[in-house]
């Protein structure tokens, strides 16, 4: 009897151990499954961080690594010590890149169409700008997010909104117009004698787009490099280049229209607001992509500490920099290679998902809101489709909770 009871107890104890083991292994499988699920969810997240706003003492990131720039500088120093001829390729030799001439025309026309569409849509959708920090908001009502944190702002860090215009959506970046892109840089004493035009237009001019008001030198004979110096065998002033033929005798006080600023609604009068927004979104993408192609061949310089831009192989020598430690540079700019965001700044604004809501975006939920370039947000609110490459900054994979659900959100 005792043997039977003991064998029954052993079997029951063994079954209990097996049951516990099965449940433990199942729990482990469930945990691993959750881990794999969470890992796949985090890996599939499309959220991308916006470029960090730099401090006044920080320099812009280098496009080319500093070690590579030093290596190039050492090679150029050796070339200057060796008196031999070096054959340059367009556009370094002064000639145009034939394949990029149609791109320059397309970028110029896209910019003109974009300005027209922004002005048209901006009359129907309100644009706000902070009078203190310059932040921009698209749509009514303006947001209540407390990000105004500069000298002269309110103690509550709320913005002081005023009506904005197209220049707040698409900031104007100007550059000195160069008659000869291989010539010497603009000096400080010439700063009032040389025209300043939109930098994107200057890039198109140097890439092959001709504007009668802003003539530029077109070479037919390539320049050469001899011991690090540019040697030009072409006549200094060709026969068709008459000095003074393009000078306006009326005087410099007559204000000239900037190229690309003439706005015509002839082609858009019969198109509805959504159609204008779609055309504007397409023009924005064409302008950015075309300008990026041009910048691969035609150099553009920017200051490492301020927004100044100069289209050409080198920067100017005008001493008008007021950024960090400009006294040590005698007011001159710290030139470096520019990016497309320096030439066409994408002013990021808070993205409004629910256009029917009359409630503004609040500060308590700002970590759940996405952002978009002001141009894209303006056209998106007018009915245009936003491209997939903006999904990371729009934060479409995040559900915005209500104010009473904020503490429950993870």
mmCIF file of C-alpha atoms in Angstrom:
data_model
loop_
_atom_site.group_PDB
_atom_site.id
_atom_site.type_symbol
_atom_site.label_atom_id
_atom_site.label_comp_id
_atom_site.label_asym_id
_atom_site.label_seq_id
_atom_site.Cartn_x
_atom_site.Cartn_y
_atom_site.Cartn_z
ATOM 1 C CA UNK A 1 0.000 0.000 0.000
ATOM 2 C CA UNK A 2 2.772 2.355 0.899
ATOM 3 C CA UNK A 3 4.598 1.439 -2.331
ATOM 4 C CA UNK A 4 1.471 2.217 -4.400
ATOM 5 C CA UNK A 5 0.967 5.544 -2.628
ATOM 6 C CA UNK A 6 4.588 6.455 -3.078
ATOM 7 C CA UNK A 7 4.538 5.616 -6.815
ATOM 8 C CA UNK A 8 1.315 7.660 -7.237
ATOM 9 C CA UNK A 9 2.918 10.591 -5.456
ATOM 10 C CA UNK A 10 6.024 10.382 -7.613
ATOM 11 C CA UNK A 11 3.929 10.342 -10.815
ATOM 12 C CA UNK A 12 1.860 13.316 -9.668
ATOM 13 C CA UNK A 13 4.960 15.257 -8.696
ATOM 14 C CA UNK A 14 6.527 14.465 -12.074
ATOM 15 C CA UNK A 15 3.414 15.649 -13.953
ATOM 16 C CA UNK A 16 3.424 18.836 -11.889
ATOM 17 C CA UNK A 17 7.052 19.509 -12.815
ATOM 18 C CA UNK A 18 6.323 18.892 -16.508
ATOM 19 C CA UNK A 19 3.301 21.211 -16.421
ATOM 20 C CA UNK A 20 5.334 23.966 -14.801
ATOM 21 C CA UNK A 21 8.081 23.475 -17.409
ATOM 22 C CA UNK A 22 5.622 23.664 -20.289
ATOM 23 C CA UNK A 23 4.045 26.848 -18.946
ATOM 24 C CA UNK A 24 7.477 28.377 -18.340
ATOM 25 C CA UNK A 25 8.652 27.535 -21.853
ATOM 26 C CA UNK A 26 5.406 28.910 -23.306
ATOM 27 C CA UNK A 27 5.875 32.131 -21.376
ATOM 28 C CA UNK A 28 9.411 32.366 -22.713
ATOM 29 C CA UNK A 29 8.139 31.843 -26.251
ATOM 30 C CA UNK A 30 5.575 34.607 -25.702
ATOM 31 C CA UNK A 31 8.211 36.958 -24.357
ATOM 32 C CA UNK A 32 10.473 36.276 -27.313
ATOM 33 C CA UNK A 33 7.530 36.807 -29.633
ATOM 34 C CA UNK A 34 6.806 40.169 -28.028
ATOM 35 C CA UNK A 35 10.457 41.091 -28.225
ATOM 36 C CA UNK A 36 10.521 40.238 -31.920
ATOM 37 C CA UNK A 37 7.311 42.183 -32.464
ATOM 38 C CA UNK A 38 8.618 45.247 -30.678
ATOM 39 C CA UNK A 39 11.908 45.001 -32.521
ATOM 40 C CA UNK A 40 10.149 44.786 -35.875
ATOM 41 C CA UNK A 41 7.921 47.730 -34.934
ATOM 42 C CA UNK A 42 10.867 49.889 -33.916
ATOM 43 C CA UNK A 43 12.783 48.871 -37.026
ATOM 44 C CA UNK A 44 9.813 49.790 -39.225
ATOM 45 C CA UNK A 45 9.310 53.188 -37.632
ATOM 46 C CA UNK A 46 9.620 55.977 -40.202
ATOM 47 C CA UNK A 47 10.194 58.832 -37.776
ATOM 48 C CA UNK A 48 13.284 60.897 -38.555
ATOM 49 C CA UNK A 49 14.747 63.710 -36.524
ATOM 50 C CA UNK A 50 14.917 67.197 -37.997
ATOM 51 C CA UNK A 51 18.305 68.905 -38.276
ATOM 52 C CA UNK A 52 19.253 70.206 -34.858
ATOM 53 C CA UNK A 53 19.139 73.958 -34.475
ATOM 54 C CA UNK A 54 22.702 75.111 -34.020
ATOM 55 C CA UNK A 55 23.826 77.440 -31.282
ATOM 56 C CA UNK A 56 25.356 80.795 -32.142
ATOM 57 C CA UNK A 57 28.827 79.469 -31.343
ATOM 58 C CA UNK A 58 28.467 76.268 -33.421
ATOM 59 C CA UNK A 59 29.589 75.912 -37.002
ATOM 60 C CA UNK A 60 27.529 74.277 -39.730
ATOM 61 C CA UNK A 61 28.387 70.631 -40.418
ATOM 62 C CA UNK A 62 31.007 70.080 -43.102
ATOM 63 C CA UNK A 63 29.713 68.589 -46.344
ATOM 64 C CA UNK A 64 33.151 67.126 -47.057
ATOM 65 C CA UNK A 65 35.107 65.758 -44.102
ATOM 66 C CA UNK A 66 37.769 68.092 -42.754
ATOM 67 C CA UNK A 67 40.514 65.498 -43.290
ATOM 68 C CA UNK A 68 39.591 65.240 -46.962
ATOM 69 C CA UNK A 69 39.676 69.037 -47.270
ATOM 70 C CA UNK A 70 43.160 69.076 -45.755
ATOM 71 C CA UNK A 71 44.317 66.420 -48.199
ATOM 72 C CA UNK A 72 43.010 68.451 -51.142
ATOM 73 C CA UNK A 73 44.744 71.552 -49.815
ATOM 74 C CA UNK A 74 48.059 69.679 -49.588
ATOM 75 C CA UNK A 75 47.699 68.493 -53.184
ATOM 76 C CA UNK A 76 47.002 72.027 -54.387
ATOM 77 C CA UNK A 77 50.049 73.280 -52.539
ATOM 78 C CA UNK A 78 52.205 70.685 -54.313
ATOM 79 C CA UNK A 79 50.704 71.632 -57.686
ATOM 80 C CA UNK A 80 51.697 75.252 -57.167
ATOM 81 C CA UNK A 81 55.292 74.162 -56.642
ATOM 82 C CA UNK A 82 55.382 72.191 -59.910
ATOM 83 C CA UNK A 83 55.197 74.408 -63.064
ATOM 84 C CA UNK A 84 53.149 72.140 -65.278
ATOM 85 C CA UNK A 85 49.917 72.517 -67.172
ATOM 86 C CA UNK A 86 46.717 70.896 -65.920
ATOM 87 C CA UNK A 87 43.713 70.374 -68.177
ATOM 88 C CA UNK A 88 40.487 71.410 -66.429
ATOM 89 C CA UNK A 89 37.038 70.016 -67.101
ATOM 90 C CA UNK A 90 33.831 72.071 -67.390
ATOM 91 C CA UNK A 91 32.820 74.135 -65.508
ATOM 92 C CA UNK A 92 36.255 74.608 -63.867
ATOM 93 C CA UNK A 93 37.687 75.738 -67.229
ATOM 94 C CA UNK A 94 35.011 78.393 -67.734
ATOM 95 C CA UNK A 95 32.899 76.428 -70.222
ATOM 96 C CA UNK A 96 29.346 75.306 -69.627
ATOM 97 C CA UNK A 97 28.246 71.764 -68.931
ATOM 98 C CA UNK A 98 25.990 71.167 -71.931
ATOM 99 C CA UNK A 99 23.900 68.500 -70.214
ATOM 100 C CA UNK A 100 22.991 70.909 -67.391
ATOM 101 C CA UNK A 101 21.831 73.844 -69.555
ATOM 102 C CA UNK A 102 18.256 72.449 -69.852
ATOM 103 C CA UNK A 103 18.299 71.802 -66.094
ATOM 104 C CA UNK A 104 19.141 75.474 -65.444
ATOM 105 C CA UNK A 105 16.192 76.579 -67.606
ATOM 106 C CA UNK A 106 13.890 74.131 -65.817
ATOM 107 C CA UNK A 107 14.974 75.305 -62.355
ATOM 108 C CA UNK A 108 14.407 78.949 -63.303
ATOM 109 C CA UNK A 109 10.911 78.275 -64.693
ATOM 110 C CA UNK A 110 10.040 76.090 -61.687
ATOM 111 C CA UNK A 111 11.061 78.899 -59.320
ATOM 112 C CA UNK A 112 8.876 81.422 -61.167
ATOM 113 C CA UNK A 113 5.927 79.014 -61.129
ATOM 114 C CA UNK A 114 6.474 78.266 -57.427
ATOM 115 C CA UNK A 115 6.407 81.962 -56.484
ATOM 116 C CA UNK A 116 3.186 82.388 -58.462
ATOM 117 C CA UNK A 117 1.523 79.430 -56.752
ATOM 118 C CA UNK A 118 2.602 80.547 -53.267
ATOM 119 C CA UNK A 119 1.152 84.023 -53.834
ATOM 120 C CA UNK A 120 -2.117 82.558 -55.108
ATOM 121 C CA UNK A 121 -2.584 79.991 -52.324
ATOM 122 C CA UNK A 122 -1.389 82.471 -49.681
ATOM 123 C CA UNK A 123 -4.447 84.630 -50.372
ATOM 124 C CA UNK A 124 -6.763 81.815 -49.272
ATOM 125 C CA UNK A 125 -4.766 80.166 -46.470
ATOM 126 C CA UNK A 126 -3.469 82.502 -43.726
ATOM 127 C CA UNK A 127 0.251 82.710 -43.042
ATOM 128 C CA UNK A 128 1.475 83.824 -39.618
ATOM 129 C CA UNK A 129 4.906 84.933 -38.517
ATOM 130 C CA UNK A 130 6.252 85.667 -35.042
ATOM 131 C CA UNK A 131 7.381 89.277 -34.758
ATOM 132 C CA UNK A 132 10.062 88.316 -32.202
ATOM 133 C CA UNK A 133 11.713 85.065 -33.314
ATOM 134 C CA UNK A 134 10.412 84.811 -36.874
ATOM 135 C CA UNK A 135 8.753 81.380 -36.522
ATOM 136 C CA UNK A 136 6.121 80.651 -39.173
ATOM 137 C CA UNK A 137 2.739 78.945 -38.895
ATOM 138 C CA UNK A 138 0.414 77.975 -41.728
ATOM 139 C CA UNK A 139 -3.351 77.983 -41.198
ATOM 140 C CA UNK A 140 -5.783 79.402 -38.665
ATOM 141 C CA UNK A 141 -5.634 79.518 -35.687
ATOM 142 C CA UNK A 142 -1.890 79.823 -34.977
ATOM 143 C CA UNK A 143 -0.432 77.324 -32.555
ATOM 144 C CA UNK A 144 0.114 77.862 -28.819
ATOM 145 C CA UNK A 145 3.412 75.979 -28.570
ATOM 146 C CA UNK A 146 5.890 77.814 -26.350
ATOM 147 C CA UNK A 147 9.048 77.878 -28.463
ATOM 148 C CA UNK A 148 9.779 81.608 -28.536
ATOM 149 C CA UNK A 149 12.911 81.629 -26.426
ATOM 150 C CA UNK A 150 15.136 84.515 -27.519
ATOM 151 C CA UNK A 151 15.957 87.942 -26.167
ATOM 152 C CA UNK A 152 12.868 90.141 -26.117
ATOM 153 C CA UNK A 153 10.340 87.286 -26.039
ATOM 154 C CA UNK A 154 7.560 86.942 -23.508
ATOM 155 C CA UNK A 155 8.119 85.313 -20.150
ATOM 156 C CA UNK A 156 5.609 82.589 -21.123
ATOM 157 C CA UNK A 157 7.637 81.889 -24.326
ATOM 158 C CA UNK A 158 4.481 82.249 -26.416
ATOM 159 C CA UNK A 159 4.751 83.749 -29.881
ATOM 160 C CA UNK A 160 3.578 87.206 -30.917
ATOM 161 C CA UNK A 161 1.820 86.438 -34.178
ATOM 162 C CA UNK A 162 1.365 88.784 -37.115
ATOM 163 C CA UNK A 163 0.293 88.293 -40.713
ATOM 164 C CA UNK A 164 2.997 86.842 -42.955
ATOM 165 C CA UNK A 165 3.575 86.706 -46.689
ATOM 166 C CA UNK A 166 5.312 84.634 -49.342
ATOM 167 C CA UNK A 167 8.808 85.612 -48.161
ATOM 168 C CA UNK A 168 8.164 83.904 -44.830
ATOM 169 C CA UNK A 169 7.210 80.681 -46.634
ATOM 170 C CA UNK A 170 10.046 80.839 -49.178
ATOM 171 C CA UNK A 171 12.897 82.944 -47.722
ATOM 172 C CA UNK A 172 14.938 84.954 -50.206
ATOM 173 C CA UNK A 173 18.648 84.086 -50.220
ATOM 174 C CA UNK A 174 20.733 86.530 -52.268
ATOM 175 C CA UNK A 175 24.180 86.286 -53.799
ATOM 176 C CA UNK A 176 26.509 88.672 -55.626
ATOM 177 C CA UNK A 177 26.140 88.419 -59.395
ATOM 178 C CA UNK A 178 29.455 87.518 -61.041
ATOM 179 C CA UNK A 179 30.230 88.604 -64.595
ATOM 180 C CA UNK A 180 33.099 86.104 -64.694
ATOM 181 C CA UNK A 181 32.777 83.136 -62.348
ATOM 182 C CA UNK A 182 36.510 82.430 -62.715
ATOM 183 C CA UNK A 183 37.501 86.011 -61.998
ATOM 184 C CA UNK A 184 38.543 87.509 -58.733
ATOM 185 C CA UNK A 185 36.197 87.640 -55.769
ATOM 186 C CA UNK A 186 34.087 90.682 -54.923
ATOM 187 C CA UNK A 187 36.026 92.945 -52.553
ATOM 188 C CA UNK A 188 34.668 94.946 -49.652
ATOM 189 C CA UNK A 189 34.923 98.224 -51.559
ATOM 190 C CA UNK A 190 32.871 96.775 -54.427
ATOM 191 C CA UNK A 191 29.963 95.621 -52.274
ATOM 192 C CA UNK A 192 27.733 98.521 -53.440
ATOM 193 C CA UNK A 193 28.782 98.311 -57.082
ATOM 194 C CA UNK A 194 27.864 94.666 -57.716
ATOM 195 C CA UNK A 195 24.233 93.579 -58.014
ATOM 196 C CA UNK A 196 22.782 91.070 -55.585
ATOM 197 C CA UNK A 197 20.208 88.688 -57.054
ATOM 198 C CA UNK A 198 18.528 85.533 -55.707
ATOM 199 C CA UNK A 199 21.196 82.883 -55.242
ATOM 200 C CA UNK A 200 19.153 80.263 -57.080
ATOM 201 C CA UNK A 201 18.840 82.593 -60.079
ATOM 202 C CA UNK A 202 22.597 83.248 -60.000
ATOM 203 C CA UNK A 203 23.168 79.489 -60.045
ATOM 204 C CA UNK A 204 20.947 79.194 -63.135
ATOM 205 C CA UNK A 205 22.789 82.070 -64.825
ATOM 206 C CA UNK A 206 26.183 80.485 -64.230
ATOM 207 C CA UNK A 207 24.818 77.143 -65.485
ATOM 208 C CA UNK A 208 23.654 78.555 -68.832
ATOM 209 C CA UNK A 209 20.452 80.591 -68.376
ATOM 210 C CA UNK A 210 20.832 84.065 -69.941
ATOM 211 C CA UNK A 211 19.213 87.163 -68.420
ATOM 212 C CA UNK A 212 19.787 90.413 -70.398
ATOM 213 C CA UNK A 213 19.783 92.559 -67.245
ATOM 214 C CA UNK A 214 22.552 90.463 -65.698
ATOM 215 C CA UNK A 215 25.134 89.647 -68.382
ATOM 216 C CA UNK A 216 27.771 87.032 -67.778
ATOM 217 C CA UNK A 217 30.854 85.950 -69.649
ATOM 218 C CA UNK A 218 30.480 82.898 -71.879
ATOM 219 C CA UNK A 219 33.835 81.460 -72.924
ATOM 220 C CA UNK A 220 34.475 79.655 -76.181
ATOM 221 C CA UNK A 221 38.097 78.763 -75.346
ATOM 222 C CA UNK A 222 38.751 76.774 -72.153
ATOM 223 C CA UNK A 223 41.016 78.113 -69.436
ATOM 224 C CA UNK A 224 43.981 76.117 -68.148
ATOM 225 C CA UNK A 225 45.679 75.696 -64.822
ATOM 226 C CA UNK A 226 49.408 76.397 -64.687
ATOM 227 C CA UNK A 227 51.127 75.853 -61.342
ATOM 228 C CA UNK A 228 47.826 76.284 -59.533
ATOM 229 C CA UNK A 229 46.895 79.527 -61.357
ATOM 230 C CA UNK A 230 44.131 79.928 -63.942
ATOM 231 C CA UNK A 231 45.526 80.947 -67.345
ATOM 232 C CA UNK A 232 42.979 82.415 -69.759
ATOM 233 C CA UNK A 233 43.985 82.457 -73.443
ATOM 234 C CA UNK A 234 40.758 84.069 -74.601
ATOM 235 C CA UNK A 235 40.588 87.775 -75.318
ATOM 236 C CA UNK A 236 39.672 89.770 -72.269
ATOM 237 C CA UNK A 237 36.835 91.574 -74.031
ATOM 238 C CA UNK A 238 35.493 89.721 -77.089
ATOM 239 C CA UNK A 239 34.038 91.628 -80.052
ATOM 240 C CA UNK A 240 30.454 91.061 -78.998
ATOM 241 C CA UNK A 241 31.139 92.361 -75.491
ATOM 242 C CA UNK A 242 30.802 96.146 -75.700
ATOM 243 C CA UNK A 243 31.615 97.815 -72.344
ATOM 244 C CA UNK A 244 28.698 99.783 -70.960
ATOM 245 C CA UNK A 245 26.041 98.504 -73.364
ATOM 246 C CA UNK A 246 23.960 97.029 -70.517
ATOM 247 C CA UNK A 247 24.290 99.979 -68.128
ATOM 248 C CA UNK A 248 21.031 101.761 -67.398
ATOM 249 C CA UNK A 249 21.564 105.554 -67.760
ATOM 250 C CA UNK A 250 18.550 106.231 -65.550
ATOM 251 C CA UNK A 251 20.585 105.615 -62.415
ATOM 252 C CA UNK A 252 20.823 102.942 -59.761
ATOM 253 C CA UNK A 253 17.957 104.471 -57.769
ATOM 254 C CA UNK A 254 15.452 103.045 -60.254
ATOM 255 C CA UNK A 255 14.363 99.838 -58.614
ATOM 256 C CA UNK A 256 14.644 96.846 -60.921
ATOM 257 C CA UNK A 257 12.537 93.764 -60.531
ATOM 258 C CA UNK A 258 14.421 90.761 -59.336
ATOM 259 C CA UNK A 259 14.534 87.987 -61.933
ATOM 260 C CA UNK A 260 11.783 85.486 -61.356
ATOM 261 C CA UNK A 261 9.662 87.878 -59.256
ATOM 262 C CA UNK A 262 7.237 88.821 -62.011
ATOM 263 C CA UNK A 263 3.991 87.089 -61.006
ATOM 264 C CA UNK A 264 1.460 86.260 -63.694
ATOM 265 C CA UNK A 265 -1.884 84.617 -62.994
ATOM 266 C CA UNK A 266 -2.761 84.131 -66.654
ATOM 267 C CA UNK A 267 -2.141 80.390 -66.575
ATOM 268 C CA UNK A 268 -3.730 79.865 -63.151
ATOM 269 C CA UNK A 269 -6.953 81.865 -63.350
ATOM 270 C CA UNK A 270 -8.912 78.908 -64.673
ATOM 271 C CA UNK A 271 -7.449 76.462 -62.162
ATOM 272 C CA UNK A 272 -9.007 75.836 -58.747
ATOM 273 C CA UNK A 273 -7.099 76.225 -55.504
ATOM 274 C CA UNK A 274 -6.270 72.538 -55.229
ATOM 275 C CA UNK A 275 -4.967 72.516 -58.802
ATOM 276 C CA UNK A 276 -2.718 75.485 -58.027
ATOM 277 C CA UNK A 277 -1.427 73.687 -54.936
ATOM 278 C CA UNK A 278 -0.638 70.550 -56.953
ATOM 279 C CA UNK A 279 1.254 72.612 -59.543
ATOM 280 C CA UNK A 280 3.121 74.401 -56.763
ATOM 281 C CA UNK A 281 4.115 71.123 -55.070
ATOM 282 C CA UNK A 282 5.448 69.794 -58.384
ATOM 283 C CA UNK A 283 7.373 73.026 -58.983
ATOM 284 C CA UNK A 284 8.890 72.804 -55.484
ATOM 285 C CA UNK A 285 10.150 69.274 -56.094
ATOM 286 C CA UNK A 286 11.476 70.133 -59.572
ATOM 287 C CA UNK A 287 13.267 73.204 -58.279
ATOM 288 C CA UNK A 288 14.966 71.363 -55.398
ATOM 289 C CA UNK A 289 15.980 68.326 -57.426
ATOM 290 C CA UNK A 290 17.248 70.444 -60.331
ATOM 291 C CA UNK A 291 19.221 72.747 -58.033
ATOM 292 C CA UNK A 292 20.834 69.700 -56.406
ATOM 293 C CA UNK A 293 21.954 68.478 -59.833
ATOM 294 C CA UNK A 294 23.466 71.880 -60.638
ATOM 295 C CA UNK A 295 25.292 72.032 -57.299
ATOM 296 C CA UNK A 296 27.091 68.768 -58.069
ATOM 297 C CA UNK A 297 28.980 70.602 -60.816
ATOM 298 C CA UNK A 298 28.685 74.321 -60.027
ATOM 299 C CA UNK A 299 30.130 75.160 -56.641
ATOM 300 C CA UNK A 300 28.170 77.169 -54.071
ATOM 301 C CA UNK A 301 29.746 78.557 -50.898
ATOM 302 C CA UNK A 302 28.116 79.429 -47.591
ATOM 303 C CA UNK A 303 29.347 80.954 -44.360
ATOM 304 C CA UNK A 304 29.830 78.432 -41.577
ATOM 305 C CA UNK A 305 28.205 80.723 -39.009
ATOM 306 C CA UNK A 306 25.678 82.929 -40.872
ATOM 307 C CA UNK A 307 23.214 82.392 -43.776
ATOM 308 C CA UNK A 308 25.369 84.263 -46.358
ATOM 309 C CA UNK A 309 25.681 82.421 -49.688
ATOM 310 C CA UNK A 310 27.933 83.040 -52.693
ATOM 311 C CA UNK A 311 27.476 81.105 -55.939
ATOM 312 C CA UNK A 312 30.854 80.371 -57.488
ATOM 313 C CA UNK A 313 34.085 78.486 -56.814
ATOM 314 C CA UNK A 314 35.047 80.848 -53.978
ATOM 315 C CA UNK A 315 33.351 83.239 -51.593
ATOM 316 C CA UNK A 316 33.484 87.027 -51.663
ATOM 317 C CA UNK A 317 35.652 89.212 -49.441
ATOM 318 C CA UNK A 318 32.975 91.563 -48.157
ATOM 319 C CA UNK A 319 33.357 92.073 -44.405
ATOM 320 C CA UNK A 320 29.724 91.965 -43.343
ATOM 321 C CA UNK A 321 29.615 88.853 -41.152
ATOM 322 C CA UNK A 322 28.145 89.503 -37.710
ATOM 323 C CA UNK A 323 28.191 85.912 -36.469
ATOM 324 C CA UNK A 324 30.251 84.180 -33.797
ATOM 325 C CA UNK A 325 33.783 85.608 -33.380
ATOM 326 C CA UNK A 326 33.565 87.744 -36.510
ATOM 327 C CA UNK A 327 36.090 90.109 -34.906
ATOM 328 C CA UNK A 328 38.766 87.438 -35.228
ATOM 329 C CA UNK A 329 38.010 87.177 -38.963
ATOM 330 C CA UNK A 330 37.849 90.972 -39.440
ATOM 331 C CA UNK A 331 34.198 90.600 -40.381
ATOM 332 C CA UNK A 332 34.896 88.165 -43.213
ATOM 333 C CA UNK A 333 32.895 84.995 -43.659
ATOM 334 C CA UNK A 334 34.087 81.486 -42.862
ATOM 335 C CA UNK A 335 33.387 79.946 -46.264
ATOM 336 C CA UNK A 336 32.618 76.277 -46.751
ATOM 337 C CA UNK A 337 30.722 74.090 -49.207
ATOM 338 C CA UNK A 338 26.984 74.777 -49.250
ATOM 339 C CA UNK A 339 24.084 72.340 -49.329
ATOM 340 C CA UNK A 340 20.691 72.589 -50.984
ATOM 341 C CA UNK A 341 19.193 73.670 -47.636
ATOM 342 C CA UNK A 342 21.551 76.681 -47.601
ATOM 343 C CA UNK A 343 20.465 77.692 -51.097
ATOM 344 C CA UNK A 344 16.742 76.922 -50.628
ATOM 345 C CA UNK A 345 16.072 76.983 -46.869
ATOM 346 C CA UNK A 346 13.143 74.698 -45.893
ATOM 347 C CA UNK A 347 11.462 76.689 -43.110
ATOM 348 C CA UNK A 348 9.949 73.917 -40.985
ATOM 349 C CA UNK A 349 6.508 74.548 -39.459
ATOM 350 C CA UNK A 350 4.216 72.449 -37.291
ATOM 351 C CA UNK A 351 2.041 70.110 -39.354
ATOM 352 C CA UNK A 352 -1.722 70.466 -38.866
ATOM 353 C CA UNK A 353 -3.498 67.142 -39.447
ATOM 354 C CA UNK A 354 -7.107 68.094 -38.737
ATOM 355 C CA UNK A 355 -7.914 71.082 -40.930
ATOM 356 C CA UNK A 356 -11.536 71.151 -39.710
ATOM 357 C CA UNK A 357 -10.572 71.666 -36.065
ATOM 358 C CA UNK A 358 -10.916 75.167 -34.627
ATOM 359 C CA UNK A 359 -8.593 74.365 -31.718
ATOM 360 C CA UNK A 360 -4.913 75.367 -32.009
ATOM 361 C CA UNK A 361 -1.970 73.045 -31.449
ATOM 362 C CA UNK A 362 -1.139 73.053 -27.740
ATOM 363 C CA UNK A 363 2.204 72.996 -25.999
ATOM 364 C CA UNK A 364 1.463 69.893 -23.891
ATOM 365 C CA UNK A 365 1.244 67.662 -26.979
ATOM 366 C CA UNK A 366 4.092 69.111 -29.015
ATOM 367 C CA UNK A 367 6.127 65.879 -28.875
ATOM 368 C CA UNK A 368 3.351 64.138 -30.830
ATOM 369 C CA UNK A 369 3.136 66.725 -33.626
ATOM 370 C CA UNK A 370 5.020 66.448 -36.893
ATOM 371 C CA UNK A 371 6.631 69.143 -38.996
ATOM 372 C CA UNK A 372 6.866 70.013 -42.684
ATOM 373 C CA UNK A 373 8.596 72.669 -44.795
ATOM 374 C CA UNK A 374 6.395 75.767 -44.924
ATOM 375 C CA UNK A 375 5.946 75.473 -48.700
ATOM 376 C CA UNK A 376 4.817 71.844 -48.434
ATOM 377 C CA UNK A 377 2.492 72.571 -45.507
ATOM 378 C CA UNK A 378 0.894 75.475 -47.392
ATOM 379 C CA UNK A 379 0.146 73.351 -50.444
ATOM 380 C CA UNK A 380 -0.905 70.367 -48.304
ATOM 381 C CA UNK A 381 -3.563 72.448 -46.571
ATOM 382 C CA UNK A 382 -4.785 73.531 -50.013
ATOM 383 C CA UNK A 383 -5.319 69.917 -51.055
ATOM 384 C CA UNK A 384 -2.033 68.776 -52.600
ATOM 385 C CA UNK A 385 -0.669 65.309 -51.904
ATOM 386 C CA UNK A 386 2.481 65.197 -49.757
ATOM 387 C CA UNK A 387 5.305 62.988 -51.005
ATOM 388 C CA UNK A 388 6.301 59.799 -49.206
ATOM 389 C CA UNK A 389 9.755 61.184 -48.381
ATOM 390 C CA UNK A 390 8.112 63.558 -45.886
ATOM 391 C CA UNK A 391 6.484 60.762 -43.846
ATOM 392 C CA UNK A 392 9.387 60.692 -41.415
ATOM 393 C CA UNK A 393 8.945 64.313 -40.300
ATOM 394 C CA UNK A 394 5.137 64.301 -40.470
ATOM 395 C CA UNK A 395 5.007 61.550 -37.798
ATOM 396 C CA UNK A 396 2.023 59.862 -39.421
ATOM 397 C CA UNK A 397 2.767 56.689 -37.396
ATOM 398 C CA UNK A 398 2.012 58.505 -34.111
ATOM 399 C CA UNK A 399 -1.517 58.926 -32.783
ATOM 400 C CA UNK A 400 -2.004 62.321 -31.155
ATOM 401 C CA UNK A 401 -3.825 61.802 -27.817
ATOM 402 C CA UNK A 402 -6.389 64.117 -26.308
ATOM 403 C CA UNK A 403 -5.360 66.435 -23.494
ATOM 404 C CA UNK A 404 -6.992 64.189 -20.888
ATOM 405 C CA UNK A 405 -5.150 61.169 -22.336
ATOM 406 C CA UNK A 406 -1.696 62.715 -22.253
ATOM 407 C CA UNK A 407 -0.642 61.002 -19.009
ATOM 408 C CA UNK A 408 -1.837 57.640 -20.304
ATOM 409 C CA UNK A 409 0.203 57.867 -23.516
ATOM 410 C CA UNK A 410 3.507 56.039 -23.603
#
